[in-house]
CSV table of C-alpha atoms and ligand atoms in Angstrom, one decimal:
chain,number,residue,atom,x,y,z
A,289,UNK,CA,0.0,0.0,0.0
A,290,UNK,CA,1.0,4.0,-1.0
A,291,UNK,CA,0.2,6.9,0.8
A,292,UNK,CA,0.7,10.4,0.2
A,293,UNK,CA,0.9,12.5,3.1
A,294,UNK,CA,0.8,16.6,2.8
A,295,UNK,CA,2.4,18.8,5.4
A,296,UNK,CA,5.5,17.1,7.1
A,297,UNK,CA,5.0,19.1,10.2
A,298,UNK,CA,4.7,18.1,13.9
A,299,UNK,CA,1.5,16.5,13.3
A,300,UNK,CA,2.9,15.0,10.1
A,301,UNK,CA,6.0,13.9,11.2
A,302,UNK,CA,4.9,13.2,14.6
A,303,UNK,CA,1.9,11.8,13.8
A,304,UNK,CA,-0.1,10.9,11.1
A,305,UNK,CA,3.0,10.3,9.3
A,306,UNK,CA,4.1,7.7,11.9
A,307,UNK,CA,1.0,5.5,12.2
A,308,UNK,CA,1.2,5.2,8.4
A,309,UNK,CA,5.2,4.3,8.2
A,310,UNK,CA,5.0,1.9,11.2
A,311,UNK,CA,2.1,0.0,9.2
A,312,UNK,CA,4.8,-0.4,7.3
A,313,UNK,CA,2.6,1.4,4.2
A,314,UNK,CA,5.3,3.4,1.5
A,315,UNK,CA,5.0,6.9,2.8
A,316,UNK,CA,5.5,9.8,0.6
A,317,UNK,CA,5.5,13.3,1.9
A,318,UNK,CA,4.2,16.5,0.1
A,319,UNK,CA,5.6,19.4,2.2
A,320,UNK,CA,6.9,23.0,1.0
A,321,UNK,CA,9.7,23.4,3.0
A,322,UNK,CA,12.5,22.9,1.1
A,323,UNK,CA,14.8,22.1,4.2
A,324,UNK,CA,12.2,19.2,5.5
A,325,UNK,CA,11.8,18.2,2.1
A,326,UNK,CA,15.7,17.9,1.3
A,327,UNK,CA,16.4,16.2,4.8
A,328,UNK,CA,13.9,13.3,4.2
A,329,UNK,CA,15.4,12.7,0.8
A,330,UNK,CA,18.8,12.6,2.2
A,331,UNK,CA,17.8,10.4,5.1
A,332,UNK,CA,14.6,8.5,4.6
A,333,UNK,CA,14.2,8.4,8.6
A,334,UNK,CA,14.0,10.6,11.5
A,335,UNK,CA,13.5,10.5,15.0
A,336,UNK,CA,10.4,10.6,17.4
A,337,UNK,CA,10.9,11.4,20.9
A,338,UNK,CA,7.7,10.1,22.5
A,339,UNK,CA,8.0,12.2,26.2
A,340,UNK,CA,6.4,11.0,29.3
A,341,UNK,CA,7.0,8.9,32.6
A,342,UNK,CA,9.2,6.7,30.4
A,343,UNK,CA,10.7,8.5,27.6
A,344,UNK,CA,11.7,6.5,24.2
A,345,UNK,CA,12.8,7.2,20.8
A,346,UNK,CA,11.6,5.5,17.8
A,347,UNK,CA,12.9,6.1,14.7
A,348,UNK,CA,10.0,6.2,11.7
A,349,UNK,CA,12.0,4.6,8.7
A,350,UNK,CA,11.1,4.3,4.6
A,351,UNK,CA,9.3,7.3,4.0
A,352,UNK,CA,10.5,9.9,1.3
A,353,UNK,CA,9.3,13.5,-0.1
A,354,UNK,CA,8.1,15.7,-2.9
A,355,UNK,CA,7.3,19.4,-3.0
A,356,UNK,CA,3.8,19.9,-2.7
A,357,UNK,CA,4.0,22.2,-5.4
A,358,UNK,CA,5.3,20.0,-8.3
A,359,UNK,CA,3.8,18.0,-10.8
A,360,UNK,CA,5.1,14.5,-8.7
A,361,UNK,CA,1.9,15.3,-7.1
A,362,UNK,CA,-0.6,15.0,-9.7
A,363,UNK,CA,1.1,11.7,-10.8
A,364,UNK,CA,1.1,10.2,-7.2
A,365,UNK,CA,-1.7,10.9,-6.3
A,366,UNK,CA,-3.2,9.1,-9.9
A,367,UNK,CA,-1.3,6.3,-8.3
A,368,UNK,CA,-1.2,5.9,-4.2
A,369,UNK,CA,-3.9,4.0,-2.3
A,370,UNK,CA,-4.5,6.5,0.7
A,371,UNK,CA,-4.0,10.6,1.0
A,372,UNK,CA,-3.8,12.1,4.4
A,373,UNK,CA,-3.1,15.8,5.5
A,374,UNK,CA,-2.0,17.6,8.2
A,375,UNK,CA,-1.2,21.5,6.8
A,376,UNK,CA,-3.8,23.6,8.5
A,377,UNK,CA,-7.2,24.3,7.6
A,378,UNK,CA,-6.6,27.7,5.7
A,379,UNK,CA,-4.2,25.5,3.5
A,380,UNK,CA,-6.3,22.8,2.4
A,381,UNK,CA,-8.3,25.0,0.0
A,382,UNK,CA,-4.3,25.4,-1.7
A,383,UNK,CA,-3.2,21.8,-2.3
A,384,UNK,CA,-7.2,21.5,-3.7
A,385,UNK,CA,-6.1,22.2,-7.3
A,386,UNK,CA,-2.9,19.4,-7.7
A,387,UNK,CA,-5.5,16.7,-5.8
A,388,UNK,CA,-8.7,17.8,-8.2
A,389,UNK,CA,-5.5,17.7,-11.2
A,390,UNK,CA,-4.7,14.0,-9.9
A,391,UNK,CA,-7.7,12.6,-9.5
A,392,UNK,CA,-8.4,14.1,-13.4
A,393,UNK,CA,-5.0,11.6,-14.1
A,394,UNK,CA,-6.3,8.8,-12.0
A,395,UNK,CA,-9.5,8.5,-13.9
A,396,UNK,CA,-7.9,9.3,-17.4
A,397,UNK,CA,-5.6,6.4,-16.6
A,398,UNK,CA,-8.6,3.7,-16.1
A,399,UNK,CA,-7.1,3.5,-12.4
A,400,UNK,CA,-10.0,1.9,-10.5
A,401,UNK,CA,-8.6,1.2,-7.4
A,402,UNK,CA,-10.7,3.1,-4.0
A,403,UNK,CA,-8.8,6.0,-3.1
A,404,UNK,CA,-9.4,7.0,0.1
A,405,UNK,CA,-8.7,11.3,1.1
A,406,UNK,CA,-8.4,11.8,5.3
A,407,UNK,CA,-7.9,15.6,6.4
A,408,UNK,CA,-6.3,15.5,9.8
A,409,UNK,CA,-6.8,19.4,10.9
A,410,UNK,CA,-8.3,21.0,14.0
A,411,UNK,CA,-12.0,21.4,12.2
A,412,UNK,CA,-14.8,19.8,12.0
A,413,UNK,CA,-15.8,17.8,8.8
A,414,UNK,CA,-12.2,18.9,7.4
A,415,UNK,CA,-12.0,16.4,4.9
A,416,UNK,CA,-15.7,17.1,3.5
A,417,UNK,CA,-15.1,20.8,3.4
A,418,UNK,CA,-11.8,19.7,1.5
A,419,UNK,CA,-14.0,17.6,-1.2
A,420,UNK,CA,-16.0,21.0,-1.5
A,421,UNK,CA,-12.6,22.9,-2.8
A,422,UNK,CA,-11.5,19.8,-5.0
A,423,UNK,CA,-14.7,19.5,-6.3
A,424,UNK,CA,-14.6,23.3,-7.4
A,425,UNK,CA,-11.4,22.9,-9.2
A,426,UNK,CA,-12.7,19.6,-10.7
A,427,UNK,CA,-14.1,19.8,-14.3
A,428,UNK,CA,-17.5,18.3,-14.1
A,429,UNK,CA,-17.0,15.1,-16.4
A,430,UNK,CA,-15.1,13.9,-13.5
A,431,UNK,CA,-17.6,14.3,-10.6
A,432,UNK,CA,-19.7,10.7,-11.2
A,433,UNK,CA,-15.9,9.1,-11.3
A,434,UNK,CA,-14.6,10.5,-8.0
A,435,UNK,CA,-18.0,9.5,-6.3
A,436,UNK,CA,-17.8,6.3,-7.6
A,437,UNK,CA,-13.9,5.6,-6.3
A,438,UNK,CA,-12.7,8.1,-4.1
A,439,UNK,CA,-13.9,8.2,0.0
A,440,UNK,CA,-13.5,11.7,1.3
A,441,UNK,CA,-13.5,10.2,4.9
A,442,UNK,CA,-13.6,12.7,7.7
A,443,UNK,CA,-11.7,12.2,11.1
A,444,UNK,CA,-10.6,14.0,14.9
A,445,UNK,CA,-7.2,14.1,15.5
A,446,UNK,CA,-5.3,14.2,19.5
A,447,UNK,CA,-2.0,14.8,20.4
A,448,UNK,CA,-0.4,17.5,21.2
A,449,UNK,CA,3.3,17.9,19.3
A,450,UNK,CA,4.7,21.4,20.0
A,451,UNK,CA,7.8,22.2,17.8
A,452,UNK,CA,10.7,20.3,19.2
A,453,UNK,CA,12.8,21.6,21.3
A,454,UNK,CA,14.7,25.1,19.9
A,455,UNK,CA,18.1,23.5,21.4
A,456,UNK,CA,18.0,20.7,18.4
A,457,UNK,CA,19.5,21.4,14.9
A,458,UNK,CA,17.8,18.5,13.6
A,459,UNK,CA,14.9,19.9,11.0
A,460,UNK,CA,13.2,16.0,11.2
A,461,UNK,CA,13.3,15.6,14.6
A,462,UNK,CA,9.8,15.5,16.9
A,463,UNK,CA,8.7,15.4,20.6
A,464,UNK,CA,5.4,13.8,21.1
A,465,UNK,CA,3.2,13.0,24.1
A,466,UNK,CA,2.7,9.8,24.8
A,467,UNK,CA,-0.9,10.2,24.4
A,468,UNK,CA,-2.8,10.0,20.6
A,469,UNK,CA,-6.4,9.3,18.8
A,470,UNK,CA,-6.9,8.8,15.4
A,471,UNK,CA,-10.8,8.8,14.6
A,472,UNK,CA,-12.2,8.5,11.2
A,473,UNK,CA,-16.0,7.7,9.9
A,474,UNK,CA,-15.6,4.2,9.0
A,475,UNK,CA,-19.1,5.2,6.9
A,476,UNK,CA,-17.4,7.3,4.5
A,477,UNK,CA,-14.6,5.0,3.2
A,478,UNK,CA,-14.3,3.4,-0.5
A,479,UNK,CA,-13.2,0.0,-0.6
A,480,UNK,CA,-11.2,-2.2,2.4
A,481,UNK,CA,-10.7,-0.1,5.1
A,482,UNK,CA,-7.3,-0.2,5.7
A,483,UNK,CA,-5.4,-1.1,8.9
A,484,UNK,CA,-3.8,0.9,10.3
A,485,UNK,CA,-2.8,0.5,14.6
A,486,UNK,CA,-3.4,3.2,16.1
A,487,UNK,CA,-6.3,4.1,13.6
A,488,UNK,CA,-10.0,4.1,15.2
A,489,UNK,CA,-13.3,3.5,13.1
A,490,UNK,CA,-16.2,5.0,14.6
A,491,UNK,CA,-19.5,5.2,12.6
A,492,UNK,CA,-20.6,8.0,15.0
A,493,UNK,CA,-17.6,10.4,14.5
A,494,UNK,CA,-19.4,14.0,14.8
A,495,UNK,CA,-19.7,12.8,18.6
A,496,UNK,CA,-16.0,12.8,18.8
A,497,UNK,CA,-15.1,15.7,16.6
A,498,UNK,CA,-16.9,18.1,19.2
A,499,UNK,CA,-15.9,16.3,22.2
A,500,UNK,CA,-12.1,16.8,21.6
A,501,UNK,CA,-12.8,20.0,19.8
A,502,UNK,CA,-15.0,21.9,22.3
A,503,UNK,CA,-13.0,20.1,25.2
A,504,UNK,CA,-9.0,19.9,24.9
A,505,UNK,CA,-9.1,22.9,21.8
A,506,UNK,CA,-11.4,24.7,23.9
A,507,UNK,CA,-9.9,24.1,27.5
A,508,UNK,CA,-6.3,24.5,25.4
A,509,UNK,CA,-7.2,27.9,23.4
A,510,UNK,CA,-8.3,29.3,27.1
A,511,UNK,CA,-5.1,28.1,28.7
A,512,UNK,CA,-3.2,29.9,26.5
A,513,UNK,CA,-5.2,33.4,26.3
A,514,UNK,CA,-5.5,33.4,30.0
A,515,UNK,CA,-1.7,32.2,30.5
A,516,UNK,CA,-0.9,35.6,28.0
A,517,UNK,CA,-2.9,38.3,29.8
A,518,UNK,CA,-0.9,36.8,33.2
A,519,UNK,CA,2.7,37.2,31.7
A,520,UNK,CA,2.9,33.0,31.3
A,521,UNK,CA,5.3,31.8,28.5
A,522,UNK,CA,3.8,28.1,28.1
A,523,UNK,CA,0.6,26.3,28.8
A,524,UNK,CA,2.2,24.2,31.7
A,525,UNK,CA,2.9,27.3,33.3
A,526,UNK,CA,-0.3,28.7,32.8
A,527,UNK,CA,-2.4,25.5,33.6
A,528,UNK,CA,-0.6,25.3,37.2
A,529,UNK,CA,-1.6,28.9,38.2
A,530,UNK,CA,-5.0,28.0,40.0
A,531,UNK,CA,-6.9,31.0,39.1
A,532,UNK,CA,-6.5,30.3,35.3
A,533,UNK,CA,-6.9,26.8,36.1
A,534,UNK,CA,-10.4,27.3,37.4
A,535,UNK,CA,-11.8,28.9,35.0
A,536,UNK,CA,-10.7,26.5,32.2
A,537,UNK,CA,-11.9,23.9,34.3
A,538,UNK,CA,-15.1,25.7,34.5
A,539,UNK,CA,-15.0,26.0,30.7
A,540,UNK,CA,-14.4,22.4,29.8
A,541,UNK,CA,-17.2,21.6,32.3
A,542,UNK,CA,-19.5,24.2,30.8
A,543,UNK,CA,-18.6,23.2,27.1
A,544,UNK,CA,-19.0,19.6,28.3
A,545,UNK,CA,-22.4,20.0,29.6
A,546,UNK,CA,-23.8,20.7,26.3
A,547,UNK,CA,-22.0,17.7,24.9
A,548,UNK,CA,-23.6,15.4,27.3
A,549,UNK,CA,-26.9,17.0,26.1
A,550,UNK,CA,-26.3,16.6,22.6
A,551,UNK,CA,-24.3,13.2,22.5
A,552,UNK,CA,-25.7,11.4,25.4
A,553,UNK,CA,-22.0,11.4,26.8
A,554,UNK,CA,-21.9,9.5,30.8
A,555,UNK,CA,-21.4,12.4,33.4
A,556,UNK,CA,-18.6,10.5,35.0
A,557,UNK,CA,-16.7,9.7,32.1
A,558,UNK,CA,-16.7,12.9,30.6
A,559,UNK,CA,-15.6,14.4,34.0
A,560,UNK,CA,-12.7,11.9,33.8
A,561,UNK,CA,-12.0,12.7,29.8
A,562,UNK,CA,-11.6,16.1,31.3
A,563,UNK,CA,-9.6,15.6,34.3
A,564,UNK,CA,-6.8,13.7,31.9
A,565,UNK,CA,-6.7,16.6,29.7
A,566,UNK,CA,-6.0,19.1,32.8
A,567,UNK,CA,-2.9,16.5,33.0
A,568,UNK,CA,-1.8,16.4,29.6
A,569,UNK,CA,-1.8,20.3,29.6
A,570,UNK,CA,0.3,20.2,32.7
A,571,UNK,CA,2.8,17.5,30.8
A,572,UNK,CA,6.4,18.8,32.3
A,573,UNK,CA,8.1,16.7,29.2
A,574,UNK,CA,7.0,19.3,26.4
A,575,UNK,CA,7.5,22.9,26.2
A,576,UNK,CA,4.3,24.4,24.7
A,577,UNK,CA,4.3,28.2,24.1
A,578,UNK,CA,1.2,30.2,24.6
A,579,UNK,CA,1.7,31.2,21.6
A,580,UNK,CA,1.4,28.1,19.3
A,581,UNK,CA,-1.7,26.9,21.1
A,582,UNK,CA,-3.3,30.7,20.7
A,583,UNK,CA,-2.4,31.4,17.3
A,584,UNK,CA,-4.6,32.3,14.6
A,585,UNK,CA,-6.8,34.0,16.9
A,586,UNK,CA,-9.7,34.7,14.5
A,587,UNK,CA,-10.1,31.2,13.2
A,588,UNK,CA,-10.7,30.0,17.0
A,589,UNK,CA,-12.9,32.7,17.5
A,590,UNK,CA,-15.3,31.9,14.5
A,591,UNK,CA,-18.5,30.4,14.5
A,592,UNK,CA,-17.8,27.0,14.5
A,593,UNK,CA,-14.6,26.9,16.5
A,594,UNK,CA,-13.8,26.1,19.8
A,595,UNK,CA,-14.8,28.8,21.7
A,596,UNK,CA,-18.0,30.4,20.0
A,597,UNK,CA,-19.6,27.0,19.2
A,598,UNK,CA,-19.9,25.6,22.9
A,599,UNK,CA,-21.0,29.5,23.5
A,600,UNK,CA,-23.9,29.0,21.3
A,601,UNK,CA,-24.4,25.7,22.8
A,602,UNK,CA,-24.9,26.4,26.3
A,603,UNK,CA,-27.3,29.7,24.8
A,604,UNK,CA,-29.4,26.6,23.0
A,605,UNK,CA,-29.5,24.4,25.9
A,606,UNK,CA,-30.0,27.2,28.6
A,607,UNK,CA,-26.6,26.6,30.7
A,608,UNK,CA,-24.3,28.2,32.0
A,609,UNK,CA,-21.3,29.8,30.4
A,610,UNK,CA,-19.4,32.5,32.8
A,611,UNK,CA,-16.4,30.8,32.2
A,612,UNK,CA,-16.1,30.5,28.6
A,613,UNK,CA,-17.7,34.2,28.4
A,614,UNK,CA,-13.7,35.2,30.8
A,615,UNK,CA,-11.8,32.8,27.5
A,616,UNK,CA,-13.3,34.5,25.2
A,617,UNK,CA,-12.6,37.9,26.1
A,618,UNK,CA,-9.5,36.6,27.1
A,619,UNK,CA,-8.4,35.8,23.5
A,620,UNK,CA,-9.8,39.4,22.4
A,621,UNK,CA,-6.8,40.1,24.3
A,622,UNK,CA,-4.4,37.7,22.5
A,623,UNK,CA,-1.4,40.1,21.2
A,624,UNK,CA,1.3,38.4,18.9
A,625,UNK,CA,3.4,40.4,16.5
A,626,UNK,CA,4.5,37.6,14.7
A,627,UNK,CA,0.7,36.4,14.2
A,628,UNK,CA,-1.0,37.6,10.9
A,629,UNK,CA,-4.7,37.4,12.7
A,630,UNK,CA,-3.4,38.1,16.1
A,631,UNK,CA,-2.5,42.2,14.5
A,632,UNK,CA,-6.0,41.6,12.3
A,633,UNK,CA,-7.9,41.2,15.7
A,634,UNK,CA,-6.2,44.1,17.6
A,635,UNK,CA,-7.0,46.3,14.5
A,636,UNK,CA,-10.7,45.3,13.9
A,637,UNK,CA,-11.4,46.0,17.5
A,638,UNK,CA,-9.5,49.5,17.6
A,639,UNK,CA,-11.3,50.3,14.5
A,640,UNK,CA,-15.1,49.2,15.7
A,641,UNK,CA,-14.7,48.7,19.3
A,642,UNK,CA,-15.3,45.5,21.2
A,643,UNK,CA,-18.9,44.7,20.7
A,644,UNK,CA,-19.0,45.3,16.7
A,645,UNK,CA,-15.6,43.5,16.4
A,646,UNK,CA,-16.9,40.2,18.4
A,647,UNK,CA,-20.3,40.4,16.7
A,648,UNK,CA,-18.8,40.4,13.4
A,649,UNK,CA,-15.8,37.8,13.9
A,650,UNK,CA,-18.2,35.4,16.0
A,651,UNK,CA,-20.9,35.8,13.5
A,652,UNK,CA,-23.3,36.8,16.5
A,653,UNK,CA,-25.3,39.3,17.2
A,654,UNK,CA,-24.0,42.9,18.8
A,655,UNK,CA,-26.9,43.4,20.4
A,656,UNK,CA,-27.5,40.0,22.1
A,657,UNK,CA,-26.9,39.9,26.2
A,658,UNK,CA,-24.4,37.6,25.3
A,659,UNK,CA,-22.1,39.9,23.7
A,660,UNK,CA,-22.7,42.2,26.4
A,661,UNK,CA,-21.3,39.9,29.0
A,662,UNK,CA,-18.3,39.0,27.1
A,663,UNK,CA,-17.4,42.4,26.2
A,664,UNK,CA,-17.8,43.8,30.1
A,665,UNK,CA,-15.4,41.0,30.9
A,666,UNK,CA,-13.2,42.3,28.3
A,667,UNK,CA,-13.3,45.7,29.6
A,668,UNK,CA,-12.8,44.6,33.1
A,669,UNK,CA,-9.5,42.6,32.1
A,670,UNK,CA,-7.8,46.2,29.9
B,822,NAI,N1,0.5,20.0,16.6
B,822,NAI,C1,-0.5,19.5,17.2
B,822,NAI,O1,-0.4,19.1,18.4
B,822,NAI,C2,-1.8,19.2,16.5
B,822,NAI,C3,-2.1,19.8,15.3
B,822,NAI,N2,-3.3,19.4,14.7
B,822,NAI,C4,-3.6,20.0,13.4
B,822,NAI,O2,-2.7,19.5,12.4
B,822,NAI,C5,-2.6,20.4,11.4
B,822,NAI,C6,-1.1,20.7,11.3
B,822,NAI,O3,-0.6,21.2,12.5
B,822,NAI,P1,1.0,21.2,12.9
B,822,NAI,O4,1.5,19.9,12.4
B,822,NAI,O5,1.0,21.6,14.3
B,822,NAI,O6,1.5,22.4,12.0
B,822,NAI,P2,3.0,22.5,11.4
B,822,NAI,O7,3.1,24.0,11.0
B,822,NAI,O8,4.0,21.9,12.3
B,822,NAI,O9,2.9,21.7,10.0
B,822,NAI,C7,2.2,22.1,8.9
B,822,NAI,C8,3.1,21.7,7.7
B,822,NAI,O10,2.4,21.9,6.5
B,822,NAI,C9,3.3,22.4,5.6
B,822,NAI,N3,2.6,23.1,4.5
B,822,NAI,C10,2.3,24.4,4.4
B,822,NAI,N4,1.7,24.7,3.2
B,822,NAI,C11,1.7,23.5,2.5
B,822,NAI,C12,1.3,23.1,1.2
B,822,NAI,N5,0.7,24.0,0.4
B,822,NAI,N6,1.5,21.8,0.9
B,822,NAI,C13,2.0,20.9,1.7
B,822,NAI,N7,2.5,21.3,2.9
B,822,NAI,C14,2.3,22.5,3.4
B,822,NAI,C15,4.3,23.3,6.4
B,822,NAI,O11,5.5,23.6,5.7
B,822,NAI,C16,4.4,22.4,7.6
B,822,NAI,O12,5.5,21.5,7.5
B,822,NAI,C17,-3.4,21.7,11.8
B,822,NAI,O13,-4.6,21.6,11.3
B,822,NAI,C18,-3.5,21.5,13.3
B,822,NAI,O14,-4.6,22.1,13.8
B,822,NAI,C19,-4.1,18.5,15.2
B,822,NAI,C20,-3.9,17.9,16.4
B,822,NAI,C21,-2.6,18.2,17.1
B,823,F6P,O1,-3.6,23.6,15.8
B,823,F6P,P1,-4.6,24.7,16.1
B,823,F6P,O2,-6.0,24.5,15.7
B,823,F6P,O3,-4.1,26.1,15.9
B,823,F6P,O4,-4.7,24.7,17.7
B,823,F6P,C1,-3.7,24.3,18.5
B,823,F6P,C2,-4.3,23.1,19.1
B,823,F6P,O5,-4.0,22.0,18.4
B,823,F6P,C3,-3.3,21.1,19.2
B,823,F6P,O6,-2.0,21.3,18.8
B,823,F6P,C4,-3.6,19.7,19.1
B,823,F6P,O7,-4.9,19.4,19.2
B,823,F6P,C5,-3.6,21.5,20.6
B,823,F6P,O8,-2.4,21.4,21.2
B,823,F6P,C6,-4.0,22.9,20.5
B,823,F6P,O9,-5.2,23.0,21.2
């Protein structure tokens, strides 16, 4: 079996990109960084430091890479068995064109075999929002042939892999936590499904999307906005100071309320889904800036992220949300110069104030009490 995998990141590398290698499938990686790229090429290997109680490092072998913006991806994709992701949602609309322009080659070639498409981003549904932007660049005559042999299978994705640590020279190298979860919608697959360890079927997978989504995204997004406004440089040292804790606690807890209500999840279990989450946060093995976990600032305050969605939730449920109200004023706060949508966010809300800023980047609306609240708890944090 061939795979193509695109974006040889920490998820990628750390990963995705793993699970697939150590299944011992040929692993091909489409990446644009020309260092990463060259590196693989030279070496065909690299290292994975998996951090916890007892520390290990396994070495993920075979795989090579190709730039993701060269033709080897049209004719590789016309060829593998299995395409995963792991580049960030905003990029997914990018690599659209070469996968619509291989799938073209696929068919033209009388290549029947299922091909199976698995986005691996923070989002929910990535995979079916990136069959929307293939199927845009897709000349029509070629629409009945991908539904017919390609499975645009959708899936959650947990662990956390910061970027290895600064003192390392090594571009391939990657520190993992010990903990991951692979779930995809066994529902949605063309063909076997393969086997992969490590890789979940669920036939139920929007429950799990929104239950790591709107609980370790949303307790980690708070962590980090909360650990900036009080002068923390990482989420362990944010997570251990007990004020921020409770309230991202309090968060998890209110976000996982309406999960119970929606998915029928047991109290007790989710209580306990939480509680491991407060650890991994607190993992002394990884160094996780604030700043990684908060980035893109604008993205997790949209509609359907992390914060805003379990918002709307408790509002349709009639629960409470004080705490999730303090993280999302909190990340109104989020400052980065380095961060495109952190300087965005700052602007919008010097141009048109608090209230019309979160109404219009939360898609809700300025007058609501809800708004309100989180915009006096903005104030009250200047
Ligand atoms: N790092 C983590 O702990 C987790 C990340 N994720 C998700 O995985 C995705 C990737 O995150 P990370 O690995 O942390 O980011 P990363 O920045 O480490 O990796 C992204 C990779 O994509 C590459 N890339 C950018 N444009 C590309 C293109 N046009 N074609 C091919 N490759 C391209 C970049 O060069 C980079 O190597 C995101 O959606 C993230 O939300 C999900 C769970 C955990
Ligand atoms: O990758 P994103 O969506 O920017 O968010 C960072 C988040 O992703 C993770 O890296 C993995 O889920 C978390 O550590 C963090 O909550």
């Amino acid at each position: 079996m061939k795979a193509l995998h695109f974006g040889a990141g920490n998820i990628g590398r750390g990963f995705i990109g793993k699970l697939l290698a150590d299944a011992g499938i040929e692993l091909v990686f489409a990446d644009v960084n020309q260092v990463v790229l060259d590196a693989l090429n030279a070496r065909h290997a690299y290292p994975v430091h998996v951090v916890g109680e007892q520390a290990k490092v396994e070495t993920v072998t075979g795989v090579s890479a190709v730039n993701s913006t060269s033709d080897a991806i049209v004719t590789l994709i016309a060829e593998v068995d299995l395409v995963t992701t792991a580049v960030g949602p905003q990029i997914l609309e990018r690599i659209a064109g070469s996968v619509a322009q291989g799938l073209a080659k696929r068919s033209d070639n009388g290549n029947t075999r299922p091909l199976n498409i698995i986005a691996c981003e923070n989002m929910v549904r990535g995979t079916s929002q990136l069959k929307q932007h293939v199927m845009k660049a897709l000349p029509d005559a070629y629409h009945a042939w991908v539904d017919a042999h390609v499975g645009f299978v959708d899936s959650a994705v947990d662990r956390i892999v910061p970027p290895s640590d600064a003192g390392s020279h090594d571009p391939l190298e990657v520190t993992v936590e010990t903990f991951s979860e692979w779930i995809v919608d066994q529902t949605q697959f063309k063909g076997d499904r393969p086997d992969i360890p490590g890789m979940e079927l669920t036939d139920n997978l929007m429950a799990f999307v929104e239950r790591k989504l709107f609980t370790l995204n949303t307790g980690h997004a708070i962590t980090a906005y909360l650990g900036q406004r009080a002068g923390h440089a990482t989420i362990r040292d944010a997570i251990l100071d007990p004020r921020i804790r409770t309230v991202v606690q309090g968060a998890m807890q209110e976000s996982g309320a309406v999960l119970i209500q929606r998915y029928g999840f047991e109290a007790d279990k989710h209580a306990a889904y939480i509680q491991k989450i407060l650890t991994r946060f607190e993992n002394p093995y990884l160094k996780d800036d604030v700043e990684r976990v908060g980035r893109q600032p604008l993205r997790k305050l949209s509609a359907g992220d992390r914060l805003i969605k379990p918002l709307q939730g408790t509002l349709e449920y009639n629960l409470p949300h004080e705490n999730l109200v303090q993280g999302i004023a909190a990340a109104m706060h989020y400052r980065s110069e380095a961060d495109p949508q952190a300087l965005e966010l700052a602007t919008l809300i010097a141009q048109k104030g608090p209230q019309a800023a979160l109404a219009e980047i939360a898609g809700l609306a300025a007058d609501s009490e809800v708004v309100a609240s989180v915009v006096s708890a903005y104030d009250a944090m200047a």
